[in-house]
Coordinates of C-alpha atoms in Angstrom, one line a residue:
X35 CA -22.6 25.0 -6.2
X36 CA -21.5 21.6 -4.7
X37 CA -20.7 21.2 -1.2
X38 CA -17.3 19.9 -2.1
X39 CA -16.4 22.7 -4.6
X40 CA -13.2 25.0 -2.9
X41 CA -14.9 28.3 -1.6
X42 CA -15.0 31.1 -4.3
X43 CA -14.1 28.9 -7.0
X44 CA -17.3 27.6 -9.5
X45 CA -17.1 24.0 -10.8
X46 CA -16.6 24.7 -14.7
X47 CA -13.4 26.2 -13.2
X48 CA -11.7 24.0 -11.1
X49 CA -9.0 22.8 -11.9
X50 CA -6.7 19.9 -9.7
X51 CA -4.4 22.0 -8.3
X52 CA -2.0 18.4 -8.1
X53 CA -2.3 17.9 -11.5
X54 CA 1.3 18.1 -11.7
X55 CA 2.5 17.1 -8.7
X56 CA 1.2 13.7 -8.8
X57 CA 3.9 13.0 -11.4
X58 CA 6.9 13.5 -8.1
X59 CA 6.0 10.2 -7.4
X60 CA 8.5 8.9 -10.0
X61 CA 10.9 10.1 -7.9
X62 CA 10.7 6.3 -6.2
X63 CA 11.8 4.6 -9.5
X64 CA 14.4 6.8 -10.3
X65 CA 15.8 6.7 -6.7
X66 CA 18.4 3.5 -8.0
X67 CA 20.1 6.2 -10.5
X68 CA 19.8 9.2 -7.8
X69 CA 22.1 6.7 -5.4
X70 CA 24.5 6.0 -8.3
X71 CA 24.3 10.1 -8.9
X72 CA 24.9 11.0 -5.2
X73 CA 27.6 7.9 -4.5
X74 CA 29.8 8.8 -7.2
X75 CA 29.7 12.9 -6.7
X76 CA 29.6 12.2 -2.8
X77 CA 31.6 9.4 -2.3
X78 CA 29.4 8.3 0.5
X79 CA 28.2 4.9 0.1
X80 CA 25.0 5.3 2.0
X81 CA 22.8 7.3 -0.7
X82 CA 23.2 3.8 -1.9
X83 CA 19.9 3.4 0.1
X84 CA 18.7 6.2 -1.7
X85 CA 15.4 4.7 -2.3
X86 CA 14.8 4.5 1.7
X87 CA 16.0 7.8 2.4
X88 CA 13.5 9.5 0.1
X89 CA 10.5 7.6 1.7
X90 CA 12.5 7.3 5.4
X91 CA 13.6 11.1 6.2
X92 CA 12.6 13.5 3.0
X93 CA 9.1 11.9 2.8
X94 CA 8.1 12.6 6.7
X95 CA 9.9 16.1 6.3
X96 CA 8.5 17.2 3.9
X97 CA 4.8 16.3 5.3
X98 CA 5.8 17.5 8.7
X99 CA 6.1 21.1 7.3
X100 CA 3.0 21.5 4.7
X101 CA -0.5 21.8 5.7
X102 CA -2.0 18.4 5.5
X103 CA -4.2 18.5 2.3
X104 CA -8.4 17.9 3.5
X105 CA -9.7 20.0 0.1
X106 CA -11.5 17.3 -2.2
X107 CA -12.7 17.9 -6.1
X108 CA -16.1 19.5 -6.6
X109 CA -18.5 16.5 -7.2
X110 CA -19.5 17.9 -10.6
X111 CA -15.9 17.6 -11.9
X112 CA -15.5 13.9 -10.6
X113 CA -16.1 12.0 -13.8
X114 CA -13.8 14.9 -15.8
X115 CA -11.4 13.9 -13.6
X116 CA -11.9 9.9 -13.7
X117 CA -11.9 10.0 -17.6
X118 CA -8.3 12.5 -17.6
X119 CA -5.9 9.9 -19.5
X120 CA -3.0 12.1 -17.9
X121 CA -3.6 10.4 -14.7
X122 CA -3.2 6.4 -15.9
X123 CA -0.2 7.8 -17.8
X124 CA 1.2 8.5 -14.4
X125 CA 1.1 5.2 -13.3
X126 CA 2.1 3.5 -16.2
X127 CA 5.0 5.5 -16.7
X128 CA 5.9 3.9 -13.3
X129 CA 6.3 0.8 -14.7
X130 CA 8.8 1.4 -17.0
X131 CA 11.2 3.2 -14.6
X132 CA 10.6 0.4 -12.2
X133 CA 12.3 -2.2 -14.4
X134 CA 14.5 0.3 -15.6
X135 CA 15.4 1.0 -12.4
X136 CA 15.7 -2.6 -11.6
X137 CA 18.4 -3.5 -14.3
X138 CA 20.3 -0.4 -13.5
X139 CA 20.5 -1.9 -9.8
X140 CA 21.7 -5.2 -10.6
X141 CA 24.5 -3.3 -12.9
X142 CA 25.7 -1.7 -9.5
X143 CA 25.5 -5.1 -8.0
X144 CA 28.0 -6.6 -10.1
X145 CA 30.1 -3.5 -11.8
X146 CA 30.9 -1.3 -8.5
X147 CA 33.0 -2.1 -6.1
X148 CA 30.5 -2.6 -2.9
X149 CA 31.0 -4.1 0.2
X150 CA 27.6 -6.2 1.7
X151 CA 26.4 -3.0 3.6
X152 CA 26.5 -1.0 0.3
X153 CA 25.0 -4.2 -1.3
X154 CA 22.1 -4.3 1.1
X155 CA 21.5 -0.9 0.7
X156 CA 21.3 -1.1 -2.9
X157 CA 18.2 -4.1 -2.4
X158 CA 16.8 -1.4 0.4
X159 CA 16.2 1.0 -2.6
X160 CA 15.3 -1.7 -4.7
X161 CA 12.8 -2.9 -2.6
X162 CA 11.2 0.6 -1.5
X163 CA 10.5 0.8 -5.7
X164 CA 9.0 -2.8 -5.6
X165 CA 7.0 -1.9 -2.5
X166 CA 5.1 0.9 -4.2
X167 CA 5.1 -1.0 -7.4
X168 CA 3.1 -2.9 -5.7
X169 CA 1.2 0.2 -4.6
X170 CA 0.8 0.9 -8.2
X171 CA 0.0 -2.1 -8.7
X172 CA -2.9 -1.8 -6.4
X173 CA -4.3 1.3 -8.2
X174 CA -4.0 -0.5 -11.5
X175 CA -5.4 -3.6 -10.3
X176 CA -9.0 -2.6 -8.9
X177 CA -9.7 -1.1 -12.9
X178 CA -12.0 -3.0 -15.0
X179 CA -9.4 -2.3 -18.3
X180 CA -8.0 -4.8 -19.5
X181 CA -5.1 -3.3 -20.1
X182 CA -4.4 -1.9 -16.4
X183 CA -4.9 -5.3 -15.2
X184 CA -2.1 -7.0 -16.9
X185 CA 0.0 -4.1 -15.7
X186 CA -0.7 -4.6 -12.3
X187 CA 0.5 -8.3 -12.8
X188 CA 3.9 -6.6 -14.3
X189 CA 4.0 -4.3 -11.5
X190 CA 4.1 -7.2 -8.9
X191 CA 6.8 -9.4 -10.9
X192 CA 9.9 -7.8 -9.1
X193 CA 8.3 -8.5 -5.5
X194 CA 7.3 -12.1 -6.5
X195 CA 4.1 -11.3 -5.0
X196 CA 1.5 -11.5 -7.8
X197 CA -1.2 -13.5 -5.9
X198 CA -2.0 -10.2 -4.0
X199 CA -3.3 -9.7 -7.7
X200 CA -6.1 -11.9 -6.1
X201 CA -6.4 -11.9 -2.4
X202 CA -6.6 -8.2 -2.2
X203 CA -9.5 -7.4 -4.8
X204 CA -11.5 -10.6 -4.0
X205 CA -10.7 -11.1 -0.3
X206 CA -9.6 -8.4 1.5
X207 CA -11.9 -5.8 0.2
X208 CA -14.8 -8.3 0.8
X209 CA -14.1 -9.2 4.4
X210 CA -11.4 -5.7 5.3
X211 CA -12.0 -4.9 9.0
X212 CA -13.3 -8.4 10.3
X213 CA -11.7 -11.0 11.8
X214 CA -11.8 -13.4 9.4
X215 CA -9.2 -11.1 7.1
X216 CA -5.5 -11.9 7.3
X217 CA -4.9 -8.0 6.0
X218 CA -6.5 -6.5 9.0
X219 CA -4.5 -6.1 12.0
X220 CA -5.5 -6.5 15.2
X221 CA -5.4 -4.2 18.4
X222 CA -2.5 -6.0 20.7
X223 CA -1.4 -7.6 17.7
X224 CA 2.2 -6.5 17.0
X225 CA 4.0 -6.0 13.3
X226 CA 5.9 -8.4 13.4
X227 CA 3.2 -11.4 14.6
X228 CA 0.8 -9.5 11.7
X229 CA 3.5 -9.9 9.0
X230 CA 3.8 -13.8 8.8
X231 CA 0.0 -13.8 9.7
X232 CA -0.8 -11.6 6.3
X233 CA 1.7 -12.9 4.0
X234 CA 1.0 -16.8 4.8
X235 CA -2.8 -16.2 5.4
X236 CA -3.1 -14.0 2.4
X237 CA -1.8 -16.3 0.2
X238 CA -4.0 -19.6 1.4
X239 CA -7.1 -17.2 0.5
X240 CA -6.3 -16.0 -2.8
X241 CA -5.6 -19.9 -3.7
X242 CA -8.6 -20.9 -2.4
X243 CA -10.6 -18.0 -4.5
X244 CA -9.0 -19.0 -7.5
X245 CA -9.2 -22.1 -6.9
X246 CA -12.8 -21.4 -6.1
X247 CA -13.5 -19.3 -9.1
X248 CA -12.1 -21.7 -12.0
X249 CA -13.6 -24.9 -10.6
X250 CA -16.9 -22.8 -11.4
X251 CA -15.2 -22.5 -15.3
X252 CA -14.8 -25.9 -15.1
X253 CA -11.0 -25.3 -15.5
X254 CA -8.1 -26.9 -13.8
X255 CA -6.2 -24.6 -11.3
X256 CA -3.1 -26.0 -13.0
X257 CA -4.0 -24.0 -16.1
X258 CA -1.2 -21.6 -17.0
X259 CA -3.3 -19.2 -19.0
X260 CA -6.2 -18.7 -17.2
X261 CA -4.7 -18.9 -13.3
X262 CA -4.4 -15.3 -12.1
X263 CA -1.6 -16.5 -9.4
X264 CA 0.4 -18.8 -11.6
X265 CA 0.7 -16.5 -14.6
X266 CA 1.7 -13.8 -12.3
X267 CA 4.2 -16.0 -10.9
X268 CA 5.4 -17.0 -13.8
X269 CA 6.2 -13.3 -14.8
X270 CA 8.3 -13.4 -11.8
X271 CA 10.1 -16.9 -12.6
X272 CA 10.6 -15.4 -15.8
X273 CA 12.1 -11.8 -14.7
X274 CA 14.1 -13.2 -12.3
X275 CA 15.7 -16.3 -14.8
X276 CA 16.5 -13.2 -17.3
X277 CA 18.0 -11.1 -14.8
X278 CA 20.3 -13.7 -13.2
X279 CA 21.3 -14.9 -16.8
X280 CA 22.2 -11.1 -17.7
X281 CA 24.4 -10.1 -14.5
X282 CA 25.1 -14.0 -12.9
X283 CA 24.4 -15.8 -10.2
X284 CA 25.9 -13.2 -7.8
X285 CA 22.6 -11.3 -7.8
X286 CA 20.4 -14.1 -6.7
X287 CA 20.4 -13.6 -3.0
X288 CA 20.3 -10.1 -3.2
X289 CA 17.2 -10.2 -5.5
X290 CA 15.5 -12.2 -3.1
X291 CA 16.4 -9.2 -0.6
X292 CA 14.7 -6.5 -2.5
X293 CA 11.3 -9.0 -2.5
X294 CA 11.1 -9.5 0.9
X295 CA 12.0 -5.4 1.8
X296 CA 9.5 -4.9 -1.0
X297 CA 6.6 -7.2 0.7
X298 CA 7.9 -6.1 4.5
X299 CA 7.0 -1.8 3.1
X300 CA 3.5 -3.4 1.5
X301 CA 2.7 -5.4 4.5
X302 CA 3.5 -2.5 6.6
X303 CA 1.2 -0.5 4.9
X304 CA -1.7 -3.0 5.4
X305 CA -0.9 -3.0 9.0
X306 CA -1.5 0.3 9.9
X307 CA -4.6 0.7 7.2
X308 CA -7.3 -1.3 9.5
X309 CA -5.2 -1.7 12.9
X310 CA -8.2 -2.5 15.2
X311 CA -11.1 -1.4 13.4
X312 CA -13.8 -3.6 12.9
X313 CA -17.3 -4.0 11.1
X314 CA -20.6 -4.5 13.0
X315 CA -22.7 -7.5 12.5
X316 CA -26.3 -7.3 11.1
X317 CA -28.7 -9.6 12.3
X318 CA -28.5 -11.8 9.6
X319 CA -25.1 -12.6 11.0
X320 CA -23.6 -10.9 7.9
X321 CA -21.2 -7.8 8.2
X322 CA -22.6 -4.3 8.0
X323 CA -21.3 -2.5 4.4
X324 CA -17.8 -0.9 4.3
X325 CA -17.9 2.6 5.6
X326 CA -15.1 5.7 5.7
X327 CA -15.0 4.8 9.7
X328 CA -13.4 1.0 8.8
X329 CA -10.0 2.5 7.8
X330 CA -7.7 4.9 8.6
X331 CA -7.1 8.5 6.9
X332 CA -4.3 10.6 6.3
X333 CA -4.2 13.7 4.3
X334 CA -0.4 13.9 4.5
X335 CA 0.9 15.4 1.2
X336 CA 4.0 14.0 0.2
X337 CA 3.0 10.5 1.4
X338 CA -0.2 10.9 -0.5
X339 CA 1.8 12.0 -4.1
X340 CA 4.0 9.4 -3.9
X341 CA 1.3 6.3 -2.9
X342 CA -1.1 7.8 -5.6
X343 CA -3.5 8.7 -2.5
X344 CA -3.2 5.2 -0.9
X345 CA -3.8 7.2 2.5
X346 CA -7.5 8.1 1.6
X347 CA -7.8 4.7 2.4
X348 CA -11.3 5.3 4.1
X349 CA -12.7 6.5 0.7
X350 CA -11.0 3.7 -1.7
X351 CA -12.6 1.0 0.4
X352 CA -16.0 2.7 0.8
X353 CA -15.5 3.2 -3.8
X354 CA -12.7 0.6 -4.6
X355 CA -13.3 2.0 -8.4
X356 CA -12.9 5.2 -7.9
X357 CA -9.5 6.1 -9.1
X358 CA -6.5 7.8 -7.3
X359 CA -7.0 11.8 -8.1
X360 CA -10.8 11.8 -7.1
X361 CA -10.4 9.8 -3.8
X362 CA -11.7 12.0 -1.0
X363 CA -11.0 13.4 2.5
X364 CA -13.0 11.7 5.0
X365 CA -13.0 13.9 8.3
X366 CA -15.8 10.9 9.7
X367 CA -12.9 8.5 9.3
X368 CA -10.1 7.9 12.0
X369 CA -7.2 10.0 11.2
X370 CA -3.3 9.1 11.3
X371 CA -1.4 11.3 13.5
X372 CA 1.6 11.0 10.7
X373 CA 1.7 9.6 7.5
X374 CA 3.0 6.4 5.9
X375 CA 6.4 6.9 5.8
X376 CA 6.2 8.0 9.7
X377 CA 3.8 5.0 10.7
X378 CA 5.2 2.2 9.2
X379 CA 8.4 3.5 10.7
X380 CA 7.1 3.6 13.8
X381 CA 4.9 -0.1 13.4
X382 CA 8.6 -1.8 13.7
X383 CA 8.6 -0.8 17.2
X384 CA 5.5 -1.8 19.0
X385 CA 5.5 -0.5 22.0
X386 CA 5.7 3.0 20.6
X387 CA 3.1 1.9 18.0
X388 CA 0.9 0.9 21.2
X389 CA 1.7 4.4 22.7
X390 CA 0.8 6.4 19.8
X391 CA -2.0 4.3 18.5
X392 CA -3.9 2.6 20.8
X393 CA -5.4 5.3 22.4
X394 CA -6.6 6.9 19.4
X395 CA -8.4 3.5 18.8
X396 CA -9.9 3.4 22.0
X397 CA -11.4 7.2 21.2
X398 CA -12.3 6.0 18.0
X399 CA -14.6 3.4 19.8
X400 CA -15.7 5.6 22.7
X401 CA -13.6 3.4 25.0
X402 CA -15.9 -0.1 24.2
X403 CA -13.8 -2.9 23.3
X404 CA -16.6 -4.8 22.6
X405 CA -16.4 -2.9 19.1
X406 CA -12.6 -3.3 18.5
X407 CA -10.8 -5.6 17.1
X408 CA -8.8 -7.2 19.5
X409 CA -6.4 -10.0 19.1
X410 CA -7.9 -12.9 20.9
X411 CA -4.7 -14.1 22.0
X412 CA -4.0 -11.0 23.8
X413 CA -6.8 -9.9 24.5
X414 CA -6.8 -10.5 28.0
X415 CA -3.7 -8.8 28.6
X416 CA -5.1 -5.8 26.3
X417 CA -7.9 -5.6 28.5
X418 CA -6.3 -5.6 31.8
X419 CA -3.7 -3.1 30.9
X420 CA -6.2 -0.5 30.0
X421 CA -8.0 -1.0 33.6
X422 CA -5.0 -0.8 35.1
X423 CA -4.4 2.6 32.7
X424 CA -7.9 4.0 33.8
X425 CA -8.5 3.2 37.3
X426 CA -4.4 5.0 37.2
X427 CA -6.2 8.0 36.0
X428 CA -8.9 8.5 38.2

């Protein structure tokens, strides 16, 4: 029997016991209609933000009071479970309740009597379903289909964020964990001085790997058709012209709010995936290979169903092909004391992200900061505060 396979249970008879589960994640798209539900039986106008609430307070409570899941599939069912079409159906479906979703908001925008706090809460829930789009559009994206490819590019429309499409397959896998990536955050770095750092830096790289990759076609980087960023762009461009043409002008700055909420929830999630970690060198100068230990875990379950396992982040980076249901626990990586939800929360306030997390970094490396990533603007601060912090404790 494989080491992986669930005591008392033999291989030819497992079954995922999340089969099902996994498809509560569509819960996130159909969060715009739950607000309209709960507004007009409640007459409260804050389930407006009904999107936020379900990933803000029912997401954290729900992992706060079930057993974090560490169980993985036996290794003889891995490729039964890779080639399960029920799966990819789950993600796909969450394309069309995106945009459904989508439309339905900008309805509310311009048929419901809303004030601008109502409004804004509207674009929060609108932007917590682009956020994971993107999310989905991660899981799609890193498949060699062509299909799931050109989903991914029509998950990342309503964010307006379709060079990720590049940066993070091409770049940020290849250099996650270093200095040198704009995705990785740094220890002493805070979320807010990551977030302009990873959107602005992210998007120079994936022009310059595109650019990079058609000069060697012998194309133009001005070529519509063949440009991964511009025709994922122009997806956006064109979304956002039909939606504004449909329900007026009045939606146009509230659109734009959904994006950015939407890129703020993805960023946040790249924050807290890598915060300080950091790859050794070989002697060639060259990085060592991407292990479980370059990115933090979390075996949170509801976090987990509704990020199609974006929190066994240690295992998707060590096999970026391996698809959502057979990514693994990996008890060698660093763990999350929380998931998600919970952390990106708490990466809006730094100083509590620095008391929660900083000292699990330091464990992490033993205490030698020589192997963490530090930010080298702070890092003399960094360093001083934890002498200060030790020589307090002896």
């Amino acid at each position: 029997m494989d080491s992986a396979t669930p005591r008392g249970t033999k291989p030819d008879r497992w079954t995922d016991p999340k089969k099902r589960l996994w498809l509560y994640g569509l819960v996130v798209p159909l969060s715009p209609f739950l607000a309209y539900l709960l507004v007009e039986h409640l007459k409260f106008g804050v389930f407006w933000a009904t999107g936020a609430l379900v990933i803000a307070v029912l997401c954290p409570l729900v992992d706060a009071f079930v057993r974090p899941d560490t169980s993985n599939p036996p290794d003889s069912m891995m490729r039964t479970l890779e080639n399960d079409r029920y799966y990819r159906y789950c993600t796909y479906l969450y394309l069309p309740l995106q945009y459904a979703g989508l439309a339905f908001g900008c309805w509310m925008w311009v048929s419901q009597p809303m004030g601008g706090a109502e409004r804004f809460a509207m674009a929060a829930t609108l932007g917590i379903v682009g956020g994971v789009g993107i999310n989905a559009a991660h899981e799609l994206g890193h498949k060699r289909t062509t299909i799931e490819r050109r989903l991914a590019k029509i998950a990342l429309a309503q964010s307006f964020y379709g060079h990720f499409y590049v940066e993070h397959n091409r770049g940020h896998h290849a250099r996650v964990a270093t200095p040198e990536d704009p995705a990785t955050a740094r220890m002493g770095e805070s979320y807010w001085r990551f977030l302009p750092r990873s959107v602005f830096g992210s998007l120079r790289s994936a022009i310059r790997y595109e650019k990079g990759r058609l000069e060697r076609r012998g194309t133009s980087f001005w070529n519509l058709r063949h440009n991964d960023i511009l025709n994922a762009w122009a997806l956006s461009v064109v979304l956002f012209a039909v939606l504004i043409a449909v329900f007026g002008w009045s939606i146009a700055p509230w659109l734009a709010v959904q994006a950015v909420m939407a890129i703020m929830f993805l960023e946040g999630a790249n924050y807290l995936e890598h915060y300080g970690l950091l790859r050794d060198k070989r002697p060639d100068g060259g990085y060592e290979r991407v292990q479980p230990q370059h990115s933090w875990n979390s075996n949170h379950v509801c976090s987990n169903l509704f990020l199609y396992n974006l929190q066994r982040h240690s295992d998707h980076h060590a096999n970026p092909l391996r698809r959502y249901q057979t990514l693994r626990s990996m008890p060698q990586a660093p763990q999350l004391p929380a998931g998600y939800a919970v952390m990106i929360i708490l990466a809006l306030f730094p100083p509590l992200w620095r008391r929660v997390m900083d000292p699990r970094l330091l464990e992490h490396y033993g205490h030698d900061f020589s192997r963490i990533n530090v930010h080298p603007s702070t890092r003399k601060s960094v360093l001083a505060r934890y002498a200060r912090a030790q020589r307090g404790s002896q």
